[in-house]
Short mmCIF file of the C-alpha atoms (twelve columns), coordinates in Angstrom:
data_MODEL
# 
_entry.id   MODEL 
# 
loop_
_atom_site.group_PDB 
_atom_site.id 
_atom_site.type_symbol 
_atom_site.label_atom_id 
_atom_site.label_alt_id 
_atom_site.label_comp_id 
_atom_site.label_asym_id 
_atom_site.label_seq_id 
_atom_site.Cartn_x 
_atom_site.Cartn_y 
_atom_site.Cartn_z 
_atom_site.pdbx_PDB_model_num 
ATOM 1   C CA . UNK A 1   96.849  108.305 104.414 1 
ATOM 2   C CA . UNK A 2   98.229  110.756 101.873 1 
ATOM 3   C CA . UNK A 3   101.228 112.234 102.507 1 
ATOM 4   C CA . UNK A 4   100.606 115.879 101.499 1 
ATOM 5   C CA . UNK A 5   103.247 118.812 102.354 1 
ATOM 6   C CA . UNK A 6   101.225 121.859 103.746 1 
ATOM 7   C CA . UNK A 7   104.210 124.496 102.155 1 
ATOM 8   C CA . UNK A 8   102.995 127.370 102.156 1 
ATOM 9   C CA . UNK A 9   101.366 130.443 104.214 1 
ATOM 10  C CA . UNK A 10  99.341  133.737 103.050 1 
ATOM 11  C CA . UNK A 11  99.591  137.159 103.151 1 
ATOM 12  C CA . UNK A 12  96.405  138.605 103.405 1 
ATOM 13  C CA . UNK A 13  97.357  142.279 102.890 1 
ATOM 14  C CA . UNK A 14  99.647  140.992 99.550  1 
ATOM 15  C CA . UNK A 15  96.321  139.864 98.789  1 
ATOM 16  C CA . UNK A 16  94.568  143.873 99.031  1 
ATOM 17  C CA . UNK A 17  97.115  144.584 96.244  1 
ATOM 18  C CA . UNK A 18  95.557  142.707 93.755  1 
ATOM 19  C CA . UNK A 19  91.979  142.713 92.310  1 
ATOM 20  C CA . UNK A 20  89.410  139.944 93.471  1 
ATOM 21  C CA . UNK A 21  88.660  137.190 91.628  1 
ATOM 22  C CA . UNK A 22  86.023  134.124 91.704  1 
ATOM 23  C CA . UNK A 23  88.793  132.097 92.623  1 
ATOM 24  C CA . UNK A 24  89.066  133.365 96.068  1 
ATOM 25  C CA . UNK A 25  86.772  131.818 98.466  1 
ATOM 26  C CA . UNK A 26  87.855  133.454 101.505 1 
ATOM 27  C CA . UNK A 27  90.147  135.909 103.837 1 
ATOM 28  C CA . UNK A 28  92.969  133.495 103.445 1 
ATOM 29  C CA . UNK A 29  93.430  134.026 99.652  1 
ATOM 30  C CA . UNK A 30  96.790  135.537 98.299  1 
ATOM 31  C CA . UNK A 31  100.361 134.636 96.556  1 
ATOM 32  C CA . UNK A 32  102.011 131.367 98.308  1 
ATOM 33  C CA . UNK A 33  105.270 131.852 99.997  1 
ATOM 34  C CA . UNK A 34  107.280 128.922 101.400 1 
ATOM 35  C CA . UNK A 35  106.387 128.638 104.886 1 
ATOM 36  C CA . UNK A 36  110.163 128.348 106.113 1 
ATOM 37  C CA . UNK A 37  110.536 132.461 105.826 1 
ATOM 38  C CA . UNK A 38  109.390 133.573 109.078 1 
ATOM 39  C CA . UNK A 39  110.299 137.044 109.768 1 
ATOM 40  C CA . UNK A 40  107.093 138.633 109.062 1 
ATOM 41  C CA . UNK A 41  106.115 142.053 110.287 1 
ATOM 42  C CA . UNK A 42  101.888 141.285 109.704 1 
ATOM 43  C CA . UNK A 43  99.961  141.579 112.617 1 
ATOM 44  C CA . UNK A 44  96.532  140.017 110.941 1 
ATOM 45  C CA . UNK A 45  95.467  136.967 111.050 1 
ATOM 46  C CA . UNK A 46  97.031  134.459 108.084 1 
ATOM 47  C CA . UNK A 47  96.214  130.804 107.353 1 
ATOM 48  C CA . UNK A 48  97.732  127.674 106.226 1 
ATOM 49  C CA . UNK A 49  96.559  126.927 102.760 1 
ATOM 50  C CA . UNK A 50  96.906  123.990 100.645 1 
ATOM 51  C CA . UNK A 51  97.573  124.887 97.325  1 
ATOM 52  C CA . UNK A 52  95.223  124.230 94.327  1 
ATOM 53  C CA . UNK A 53  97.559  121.870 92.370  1 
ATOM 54  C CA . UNK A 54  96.331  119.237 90.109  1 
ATOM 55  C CA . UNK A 55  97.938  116.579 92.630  1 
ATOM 56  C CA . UNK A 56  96.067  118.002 95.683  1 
ATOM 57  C CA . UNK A 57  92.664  118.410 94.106  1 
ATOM 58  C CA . UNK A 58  91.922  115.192 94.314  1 
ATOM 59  C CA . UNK A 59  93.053  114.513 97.989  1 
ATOM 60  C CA . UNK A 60  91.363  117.614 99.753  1 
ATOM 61  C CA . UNK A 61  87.721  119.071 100.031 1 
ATOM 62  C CA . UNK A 62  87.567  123.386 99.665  1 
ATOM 63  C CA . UNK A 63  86.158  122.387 103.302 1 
ATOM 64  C CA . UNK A 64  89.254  121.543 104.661 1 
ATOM 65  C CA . UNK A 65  92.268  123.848 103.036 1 
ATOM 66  C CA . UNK A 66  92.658  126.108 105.556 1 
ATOM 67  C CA . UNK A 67  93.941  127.002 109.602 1 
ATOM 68  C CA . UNK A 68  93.560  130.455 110.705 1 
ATOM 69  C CA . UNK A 69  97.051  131.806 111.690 1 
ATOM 70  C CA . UNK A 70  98.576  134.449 114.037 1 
ATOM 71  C CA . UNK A 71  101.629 135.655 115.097 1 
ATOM 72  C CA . UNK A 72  102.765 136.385 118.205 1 
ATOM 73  C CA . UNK A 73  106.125 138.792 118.136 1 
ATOM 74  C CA . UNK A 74  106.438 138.863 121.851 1 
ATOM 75  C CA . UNK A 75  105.538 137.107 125.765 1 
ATOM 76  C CA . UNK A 76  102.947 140.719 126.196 1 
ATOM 77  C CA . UNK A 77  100.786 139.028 123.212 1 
ATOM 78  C CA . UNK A 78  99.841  136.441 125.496 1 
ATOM 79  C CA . UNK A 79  98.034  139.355 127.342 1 
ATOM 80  C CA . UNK A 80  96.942  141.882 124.346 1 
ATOM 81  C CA . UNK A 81  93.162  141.909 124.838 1 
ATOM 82  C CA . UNK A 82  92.951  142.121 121.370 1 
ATOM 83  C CA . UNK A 83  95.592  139.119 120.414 1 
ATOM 84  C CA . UNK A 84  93.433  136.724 122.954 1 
ATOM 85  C CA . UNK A 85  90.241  138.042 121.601 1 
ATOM 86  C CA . UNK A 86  91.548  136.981 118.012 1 
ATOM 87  C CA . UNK A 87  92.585  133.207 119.658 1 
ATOM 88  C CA . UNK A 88  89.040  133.089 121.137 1 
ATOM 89  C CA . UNK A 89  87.119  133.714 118.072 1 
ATOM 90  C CA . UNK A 90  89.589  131.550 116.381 1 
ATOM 91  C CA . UNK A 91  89.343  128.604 118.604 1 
ATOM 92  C CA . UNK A 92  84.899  128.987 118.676 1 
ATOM 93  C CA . UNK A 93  84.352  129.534 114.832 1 
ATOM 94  C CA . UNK A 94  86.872  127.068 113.046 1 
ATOM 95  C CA . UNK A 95  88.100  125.113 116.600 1 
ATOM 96  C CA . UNK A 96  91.622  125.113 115.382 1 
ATOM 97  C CA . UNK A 97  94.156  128.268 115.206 1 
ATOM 98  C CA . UNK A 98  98.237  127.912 114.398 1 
ATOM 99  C CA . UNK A 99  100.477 131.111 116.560 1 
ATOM 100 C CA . UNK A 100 104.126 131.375 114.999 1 
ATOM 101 C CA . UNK A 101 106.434 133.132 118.137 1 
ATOM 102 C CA . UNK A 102 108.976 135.464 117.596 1 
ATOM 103 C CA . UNK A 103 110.380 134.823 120.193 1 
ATOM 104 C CA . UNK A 104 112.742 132.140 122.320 1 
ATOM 105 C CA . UNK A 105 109.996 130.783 124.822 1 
ATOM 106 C CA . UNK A 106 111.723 127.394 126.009 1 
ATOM 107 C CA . UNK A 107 109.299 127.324 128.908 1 
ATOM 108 C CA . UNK A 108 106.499 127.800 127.078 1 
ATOM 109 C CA . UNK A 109 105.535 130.785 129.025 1 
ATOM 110 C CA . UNK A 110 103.291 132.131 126.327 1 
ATOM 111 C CA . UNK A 111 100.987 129.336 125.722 1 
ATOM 112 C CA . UNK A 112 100.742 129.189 129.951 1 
ATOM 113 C CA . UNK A 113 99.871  132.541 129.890 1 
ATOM 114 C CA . UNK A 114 97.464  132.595 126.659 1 
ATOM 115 C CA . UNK A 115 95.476  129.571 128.604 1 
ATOM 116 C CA . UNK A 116 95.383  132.173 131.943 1 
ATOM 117 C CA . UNK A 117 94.262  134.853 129.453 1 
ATOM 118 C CA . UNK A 118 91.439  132.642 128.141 1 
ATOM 119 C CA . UNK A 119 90.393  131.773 131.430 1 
ATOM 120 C CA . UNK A 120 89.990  135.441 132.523 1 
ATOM 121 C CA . UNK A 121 88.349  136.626 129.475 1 
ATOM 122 C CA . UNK A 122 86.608  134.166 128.296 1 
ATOM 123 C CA . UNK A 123 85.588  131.567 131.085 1 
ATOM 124 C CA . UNK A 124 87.882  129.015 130.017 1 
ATOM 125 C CA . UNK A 125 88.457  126.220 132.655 1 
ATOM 126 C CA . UNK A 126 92.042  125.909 133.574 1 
ATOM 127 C CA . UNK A 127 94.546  123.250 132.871 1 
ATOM 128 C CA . UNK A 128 94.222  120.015 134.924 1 
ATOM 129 C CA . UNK A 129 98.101  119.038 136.514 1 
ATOM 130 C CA . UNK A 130 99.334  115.810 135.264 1 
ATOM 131 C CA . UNK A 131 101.176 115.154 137.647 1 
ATOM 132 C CA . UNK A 132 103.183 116.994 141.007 1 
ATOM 133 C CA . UNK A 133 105.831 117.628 139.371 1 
ATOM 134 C CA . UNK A 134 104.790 118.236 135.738 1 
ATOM 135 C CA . UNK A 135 102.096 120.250 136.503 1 
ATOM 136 C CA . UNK A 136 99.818  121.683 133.404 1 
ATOM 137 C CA . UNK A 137 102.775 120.793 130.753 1 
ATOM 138 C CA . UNK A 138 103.226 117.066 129.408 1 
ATOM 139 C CA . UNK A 139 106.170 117.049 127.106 1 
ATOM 140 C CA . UNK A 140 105.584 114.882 124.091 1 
ATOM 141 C CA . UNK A 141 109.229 113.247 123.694 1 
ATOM 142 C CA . UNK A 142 110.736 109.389 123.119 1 
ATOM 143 C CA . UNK A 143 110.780 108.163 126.244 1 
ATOM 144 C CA . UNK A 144 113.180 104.739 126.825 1 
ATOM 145 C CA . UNK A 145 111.539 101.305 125.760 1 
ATOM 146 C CA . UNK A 146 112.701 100.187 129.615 1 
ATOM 147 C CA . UNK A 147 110.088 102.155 131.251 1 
ATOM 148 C CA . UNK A 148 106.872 99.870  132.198 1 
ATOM 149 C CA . UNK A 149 103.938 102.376 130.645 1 
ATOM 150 C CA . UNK A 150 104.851 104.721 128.527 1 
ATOM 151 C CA . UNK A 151 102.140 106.416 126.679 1 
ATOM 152 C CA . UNK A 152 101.706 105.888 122.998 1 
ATOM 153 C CA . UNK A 153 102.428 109.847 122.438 1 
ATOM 154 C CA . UNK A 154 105.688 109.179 124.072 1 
ATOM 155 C CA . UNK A 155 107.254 106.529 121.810 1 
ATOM 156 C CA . UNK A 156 108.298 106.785 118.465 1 
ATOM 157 C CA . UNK A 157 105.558 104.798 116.662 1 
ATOM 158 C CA . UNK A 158 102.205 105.859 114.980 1 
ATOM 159 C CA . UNK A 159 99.609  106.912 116.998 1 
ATOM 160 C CA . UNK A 160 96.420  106.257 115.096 1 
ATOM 161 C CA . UNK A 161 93.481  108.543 114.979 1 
ATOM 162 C CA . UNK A 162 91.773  110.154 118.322 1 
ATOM 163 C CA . UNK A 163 90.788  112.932 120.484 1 
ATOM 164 C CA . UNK A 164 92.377  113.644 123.916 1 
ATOM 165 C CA . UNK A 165 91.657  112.129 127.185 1 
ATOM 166 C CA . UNK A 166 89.158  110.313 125.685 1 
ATOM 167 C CA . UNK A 167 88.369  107.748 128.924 1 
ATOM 168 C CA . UNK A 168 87.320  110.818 131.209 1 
ATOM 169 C CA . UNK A 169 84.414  111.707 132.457 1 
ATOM 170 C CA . UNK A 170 85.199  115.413 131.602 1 
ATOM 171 C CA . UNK A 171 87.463  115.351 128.789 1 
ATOM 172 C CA . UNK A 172 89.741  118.875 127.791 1 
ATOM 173 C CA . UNK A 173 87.541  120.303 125.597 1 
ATOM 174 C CA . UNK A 174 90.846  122.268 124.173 1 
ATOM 175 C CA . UNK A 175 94.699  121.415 123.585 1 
ATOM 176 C CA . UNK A 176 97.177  122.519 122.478 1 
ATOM 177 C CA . UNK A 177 101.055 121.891 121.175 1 
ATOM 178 C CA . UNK A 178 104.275 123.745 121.333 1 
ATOM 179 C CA . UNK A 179 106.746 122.369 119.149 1 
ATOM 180 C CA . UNK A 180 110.066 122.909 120.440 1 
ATOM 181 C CA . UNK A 181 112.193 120.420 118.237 1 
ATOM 182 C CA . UNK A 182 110.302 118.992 115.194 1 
ATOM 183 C CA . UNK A 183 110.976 115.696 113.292 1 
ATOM 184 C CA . UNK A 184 114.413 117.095 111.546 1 
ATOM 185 C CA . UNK A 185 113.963 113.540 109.543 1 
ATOM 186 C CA . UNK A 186 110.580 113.866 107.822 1 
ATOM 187 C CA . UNK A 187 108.342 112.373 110.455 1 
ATOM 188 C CA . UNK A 188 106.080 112.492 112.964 1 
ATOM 189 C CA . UNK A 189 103.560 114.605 110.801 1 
ATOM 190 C CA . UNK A 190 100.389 115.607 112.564 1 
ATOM 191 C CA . UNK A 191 97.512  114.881 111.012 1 
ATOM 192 C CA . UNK A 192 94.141  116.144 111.471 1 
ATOM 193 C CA . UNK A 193 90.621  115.459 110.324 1 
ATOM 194 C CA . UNK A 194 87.138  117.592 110.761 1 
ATOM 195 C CA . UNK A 195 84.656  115.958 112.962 1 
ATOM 196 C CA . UNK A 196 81.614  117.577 111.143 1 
ATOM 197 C CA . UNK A 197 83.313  115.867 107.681 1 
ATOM 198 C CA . UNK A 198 83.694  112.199 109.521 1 
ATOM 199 C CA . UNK A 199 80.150  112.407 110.673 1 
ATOM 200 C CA . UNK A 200 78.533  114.458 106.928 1 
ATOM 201 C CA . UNK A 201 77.601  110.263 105.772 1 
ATOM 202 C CA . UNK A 202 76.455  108.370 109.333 1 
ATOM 203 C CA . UNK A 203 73.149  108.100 109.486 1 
ATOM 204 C CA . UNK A 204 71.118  109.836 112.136 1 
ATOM 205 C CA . UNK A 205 70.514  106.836 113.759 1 
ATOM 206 C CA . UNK A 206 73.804  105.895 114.081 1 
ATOM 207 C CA . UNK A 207 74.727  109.117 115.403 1 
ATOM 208 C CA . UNK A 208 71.713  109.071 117.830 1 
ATOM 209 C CA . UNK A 209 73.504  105.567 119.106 1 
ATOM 210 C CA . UNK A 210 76.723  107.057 119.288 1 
ATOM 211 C CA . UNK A 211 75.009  109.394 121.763 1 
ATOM 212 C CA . UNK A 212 74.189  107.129 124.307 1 
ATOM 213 C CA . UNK A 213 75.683  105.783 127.387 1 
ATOM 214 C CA . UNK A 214 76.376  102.306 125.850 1 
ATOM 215 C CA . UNK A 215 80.249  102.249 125.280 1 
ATOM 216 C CA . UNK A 216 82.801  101.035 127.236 1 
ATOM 217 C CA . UNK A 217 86.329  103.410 127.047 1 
ATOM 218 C CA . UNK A 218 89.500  101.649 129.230 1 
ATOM 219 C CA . UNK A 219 91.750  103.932 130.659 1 
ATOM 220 C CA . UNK A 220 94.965  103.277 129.064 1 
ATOM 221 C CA . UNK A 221 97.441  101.877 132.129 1 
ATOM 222 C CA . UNK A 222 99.572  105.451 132.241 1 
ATOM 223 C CA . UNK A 223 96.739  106.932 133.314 1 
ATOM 224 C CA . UNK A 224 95.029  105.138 135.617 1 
ATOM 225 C CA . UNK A 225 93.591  106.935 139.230 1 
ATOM 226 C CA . UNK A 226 92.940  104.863 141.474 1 
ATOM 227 C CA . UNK A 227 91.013  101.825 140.933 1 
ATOM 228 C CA . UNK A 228 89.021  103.335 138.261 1 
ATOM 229 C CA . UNK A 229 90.285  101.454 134.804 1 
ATOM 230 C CA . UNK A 230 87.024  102.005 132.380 1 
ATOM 231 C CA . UNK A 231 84.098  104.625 132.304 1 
ATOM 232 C CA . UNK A 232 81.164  103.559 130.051 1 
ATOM 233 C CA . UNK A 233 79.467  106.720 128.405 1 
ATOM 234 C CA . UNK A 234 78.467  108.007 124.969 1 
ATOM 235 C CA . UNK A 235 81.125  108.672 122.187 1 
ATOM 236 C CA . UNK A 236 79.026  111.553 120.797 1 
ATOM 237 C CA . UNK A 237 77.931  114.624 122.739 1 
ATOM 238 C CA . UNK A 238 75.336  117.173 120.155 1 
ATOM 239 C CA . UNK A 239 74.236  120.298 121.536 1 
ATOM 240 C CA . UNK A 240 72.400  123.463 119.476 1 
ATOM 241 C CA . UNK A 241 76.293  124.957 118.405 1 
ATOM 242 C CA . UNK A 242 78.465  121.990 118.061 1 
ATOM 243 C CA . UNK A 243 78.829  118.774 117.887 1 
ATOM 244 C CA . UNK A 244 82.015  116.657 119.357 1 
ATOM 245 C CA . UNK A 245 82.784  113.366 119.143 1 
ATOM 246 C CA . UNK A 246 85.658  111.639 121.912 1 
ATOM 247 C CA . UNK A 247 87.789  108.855 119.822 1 
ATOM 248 C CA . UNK A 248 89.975  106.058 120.530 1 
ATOM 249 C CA . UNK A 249 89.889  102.742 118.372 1 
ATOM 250 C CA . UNK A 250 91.930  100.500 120.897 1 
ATOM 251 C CA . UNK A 251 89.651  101.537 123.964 1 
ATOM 252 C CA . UNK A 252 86.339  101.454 123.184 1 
ATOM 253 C CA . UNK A 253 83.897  98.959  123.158 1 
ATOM 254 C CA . UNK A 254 80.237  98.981  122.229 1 
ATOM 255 C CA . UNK A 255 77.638  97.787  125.003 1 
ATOM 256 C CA . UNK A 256 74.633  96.999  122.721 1 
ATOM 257 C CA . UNK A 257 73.732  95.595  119.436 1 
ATOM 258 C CA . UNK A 258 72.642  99.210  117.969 1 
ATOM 259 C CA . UNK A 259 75.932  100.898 119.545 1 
ATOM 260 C CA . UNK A 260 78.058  98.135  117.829 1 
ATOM 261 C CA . UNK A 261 76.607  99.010  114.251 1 
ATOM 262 C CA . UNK A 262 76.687  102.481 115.257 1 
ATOM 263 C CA . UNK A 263 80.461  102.219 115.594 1 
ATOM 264 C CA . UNK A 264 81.216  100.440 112.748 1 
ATOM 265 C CA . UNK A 265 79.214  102.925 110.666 1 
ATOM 266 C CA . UNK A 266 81.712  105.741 112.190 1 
ATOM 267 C CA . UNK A 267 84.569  103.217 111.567 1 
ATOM 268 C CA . UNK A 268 83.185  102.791 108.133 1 
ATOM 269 C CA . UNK A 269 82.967  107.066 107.744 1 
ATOM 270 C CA . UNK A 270 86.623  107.494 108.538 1 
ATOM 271 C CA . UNK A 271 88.361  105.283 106.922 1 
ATOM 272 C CA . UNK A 272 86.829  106.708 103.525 1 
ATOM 273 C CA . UNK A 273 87.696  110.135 105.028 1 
ATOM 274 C CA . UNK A 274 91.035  109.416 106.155 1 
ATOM 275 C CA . UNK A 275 91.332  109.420 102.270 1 
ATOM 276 C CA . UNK A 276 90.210  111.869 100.958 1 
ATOM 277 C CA . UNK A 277 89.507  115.095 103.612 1 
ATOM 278 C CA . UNK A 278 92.681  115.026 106.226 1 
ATOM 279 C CA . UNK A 279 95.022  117.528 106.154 1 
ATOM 280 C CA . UNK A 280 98.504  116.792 106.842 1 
ATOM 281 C CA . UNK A 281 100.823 119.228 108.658 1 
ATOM 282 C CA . UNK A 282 104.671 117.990 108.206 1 
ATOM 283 C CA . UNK A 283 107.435 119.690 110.114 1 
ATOM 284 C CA . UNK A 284 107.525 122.571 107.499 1 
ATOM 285 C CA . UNK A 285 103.884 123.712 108.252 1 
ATOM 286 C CA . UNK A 286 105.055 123.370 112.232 1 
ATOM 287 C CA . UNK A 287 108.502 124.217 112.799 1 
ATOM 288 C CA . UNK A 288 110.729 125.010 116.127 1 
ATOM 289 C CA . UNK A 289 108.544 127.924 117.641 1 
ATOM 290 C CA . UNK A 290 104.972 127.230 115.942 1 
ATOM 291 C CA . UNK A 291 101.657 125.956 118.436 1 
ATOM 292 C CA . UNK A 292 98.876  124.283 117.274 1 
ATOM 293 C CA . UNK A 293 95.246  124.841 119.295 1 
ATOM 294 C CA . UNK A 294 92.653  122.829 118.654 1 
ATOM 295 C CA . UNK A 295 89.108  122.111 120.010 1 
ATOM 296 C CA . UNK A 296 89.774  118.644 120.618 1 
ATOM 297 C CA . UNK A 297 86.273  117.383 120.023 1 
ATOM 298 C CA . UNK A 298 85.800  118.672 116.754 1 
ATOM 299 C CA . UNK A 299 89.026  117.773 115.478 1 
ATOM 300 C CA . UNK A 300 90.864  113.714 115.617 1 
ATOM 301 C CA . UNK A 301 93.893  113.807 115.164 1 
ATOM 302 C CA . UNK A 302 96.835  111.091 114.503 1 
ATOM 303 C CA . UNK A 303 100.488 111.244 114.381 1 
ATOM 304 C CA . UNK A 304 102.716 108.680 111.855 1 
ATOM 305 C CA . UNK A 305 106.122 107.194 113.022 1 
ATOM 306 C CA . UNK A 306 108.656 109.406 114.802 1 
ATOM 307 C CA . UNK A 307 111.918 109.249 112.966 1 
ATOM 308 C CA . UNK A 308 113.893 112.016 115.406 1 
ATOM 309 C CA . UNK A 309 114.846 111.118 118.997 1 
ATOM 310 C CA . UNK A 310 114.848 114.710 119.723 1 
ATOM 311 C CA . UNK A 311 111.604 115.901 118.456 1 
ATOM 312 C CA . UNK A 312 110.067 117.275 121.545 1 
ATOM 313 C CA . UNK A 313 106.627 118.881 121.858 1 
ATOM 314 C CA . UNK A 314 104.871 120.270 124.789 1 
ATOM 315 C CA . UNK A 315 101.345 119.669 125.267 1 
ATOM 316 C CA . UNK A 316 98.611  121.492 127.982 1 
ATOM 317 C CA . UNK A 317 95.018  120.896 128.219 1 
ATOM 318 C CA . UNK A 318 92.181  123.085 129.344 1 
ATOM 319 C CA . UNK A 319 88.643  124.023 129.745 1 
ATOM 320 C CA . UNK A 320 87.913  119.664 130.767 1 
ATOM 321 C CA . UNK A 321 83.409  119.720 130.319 1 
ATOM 322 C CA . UNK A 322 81.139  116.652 131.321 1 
ATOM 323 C CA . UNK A 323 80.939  114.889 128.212 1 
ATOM 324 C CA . UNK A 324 77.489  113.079 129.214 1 
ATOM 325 C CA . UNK A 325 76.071  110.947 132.013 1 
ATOM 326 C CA . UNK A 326 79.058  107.686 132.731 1 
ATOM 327 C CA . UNK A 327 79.360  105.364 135.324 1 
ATOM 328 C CA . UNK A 328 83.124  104.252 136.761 1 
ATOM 329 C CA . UNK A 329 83.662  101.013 136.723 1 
ATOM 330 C CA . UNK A 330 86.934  99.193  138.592 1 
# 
């Protein structure tokens, strides 16, 4: 993959001051201004844009060069009718959204309010608990080699392309992360890639066999219940709004001739999009205080190497759907 900074924000009310040209293709058109100055005092929504150069034309579709953006300059935001209403519409039209705090929130009590918000205006499902004692909140740090499973999130090595929780039945259909310590040493750089753009050259038969029940997915070993350690189901799930697709090289494995050329054919998709239509977001586009949200179906998204011990994100989960028709297996 490319290894594209993401270095700048907009200003969409700089943008009112000037007159309109052809070049600007939507809202989220106005002067560049290094993403590492902060104090803002804009209450509309901004995006992250990737700018025009003649090094990034060649690496990025117009598809692709944008995340809506909001700020939040307080915990009350969390609860403003109309700041949820904005994460809503966010989160359905574009399935991904960046919020910048202005505030301290070491808990995290914004995004854990925001997801209560959602579920009260909106009909969002709420967070699943990981555990007794973690509850909605998994915190995405290093964890020590000496533990027996550690999941790949929580080590400091790449974490190649996927969508969430995957191997259940009813997978989050949202997520998000709080970055409370980035990478201070250049890595661990999200990276994210459309769904609709991966699937744009697989045949419809293909993705008619990707719908299907005729895939195997393993639970990875951290997060096994039970005796439960594979569902089989379908890897794509279309319906008249949206289509999503649930990802995880390592676990899956195709049941059936057509579902094992189906796969390969989506194998075949990304790896010439991984080239030429991911964006990139480096610790500059999400510093200490930023949250990413993203509709975890129509987004993968990968992670390179970790190269700070301290770089500590905080992930929740929400709104888990039935994905399609499975069967458990032990």
């Amino acid at each position: 993959m490319s290894d594209i900074r993401v270095p700048s924000i907009v200003l969409p009310d700089e943008a009112a001051n000037r007159p309109p040209s052809q070049s600007d293709a939507s809202e989220c058109t106005a002067r560049h201004i290094p993403i590492h100055k902060r104090h803002r005092t804009h209450a509309s929504p901004k995006c992250v844009v990737l700018p025009q150069t003649r090094d990034s034309q060649q690496f990025f579709s117009k598809d692709v060069l944008d995340i809506p953006e909001l700020d939040a300059h307080n915990i009350v935001s969390s609860k403003d009718t109309g700041h949820v209403r904005q994460v809503h519409h966010h989160l359905e039209d574009r399935g991904a959204l960046k919020v910048n705090l202005g505030f301290p929130d070491p808990n995290s009590d914004y995004l854990q309010q925001l997801v209560l918000s959602l579920h009260g205006h909106y009909g969002h499902g709420l967070p699943f608990s990981h555990s007794s004692s973690r509850g909605w909140f998994w915190d995405v740090r290093p964890q020590p080699e000496t533990l027996e499973h550690r999941a790949i999130s929580e080590t400091m090595g790449h974490f190649p392309w996927h969508t969430d929780s995957c191997y259940e039945t009813e997978p989050a259909r949202f997520f998000a992360l709080h970055v409370l310590q980035h990478d201070r040493f250049g890595g661990g750089t999200l990276s994210l890639l459309s769904v609709d753009l991966l699937l744009r050259s697989i045949p419809s038969s293909a993705k008619l066999a990707l719908s299907k029940p005729e895939f195997r997915l393993a639970v990875p070993m951290e997060f096994r219940k039970g005796e439960q350690n594979a569902i089989i189901g379908n890897l794509l799930s279309m319906d008249s709004t949206y289509t999503r697709l649930r990802f995880r090289e390592d676990i899956v494995t195709p049941l059936s001739a057509r579902a094992d050329a189906a796969f390969h054919e989506l194998l075949h998709s990304l790896a010439q999009q991984k080239t030429t239509n991911v964006q990139h977001l480096r610790s500059e586009a999400l510093p200490q205080g930023s949250i990413i949200l993203l509709d975890n179906g129509r987004w993968l998204h990968s992670r390179n190497h970790v190269r700070d011990h301290k770089r500590h994100l905080r992930r929740v989960r929400w709104d888990a759907r039935p994905f399609g028709k499975h069967v458990s297996i032990a």
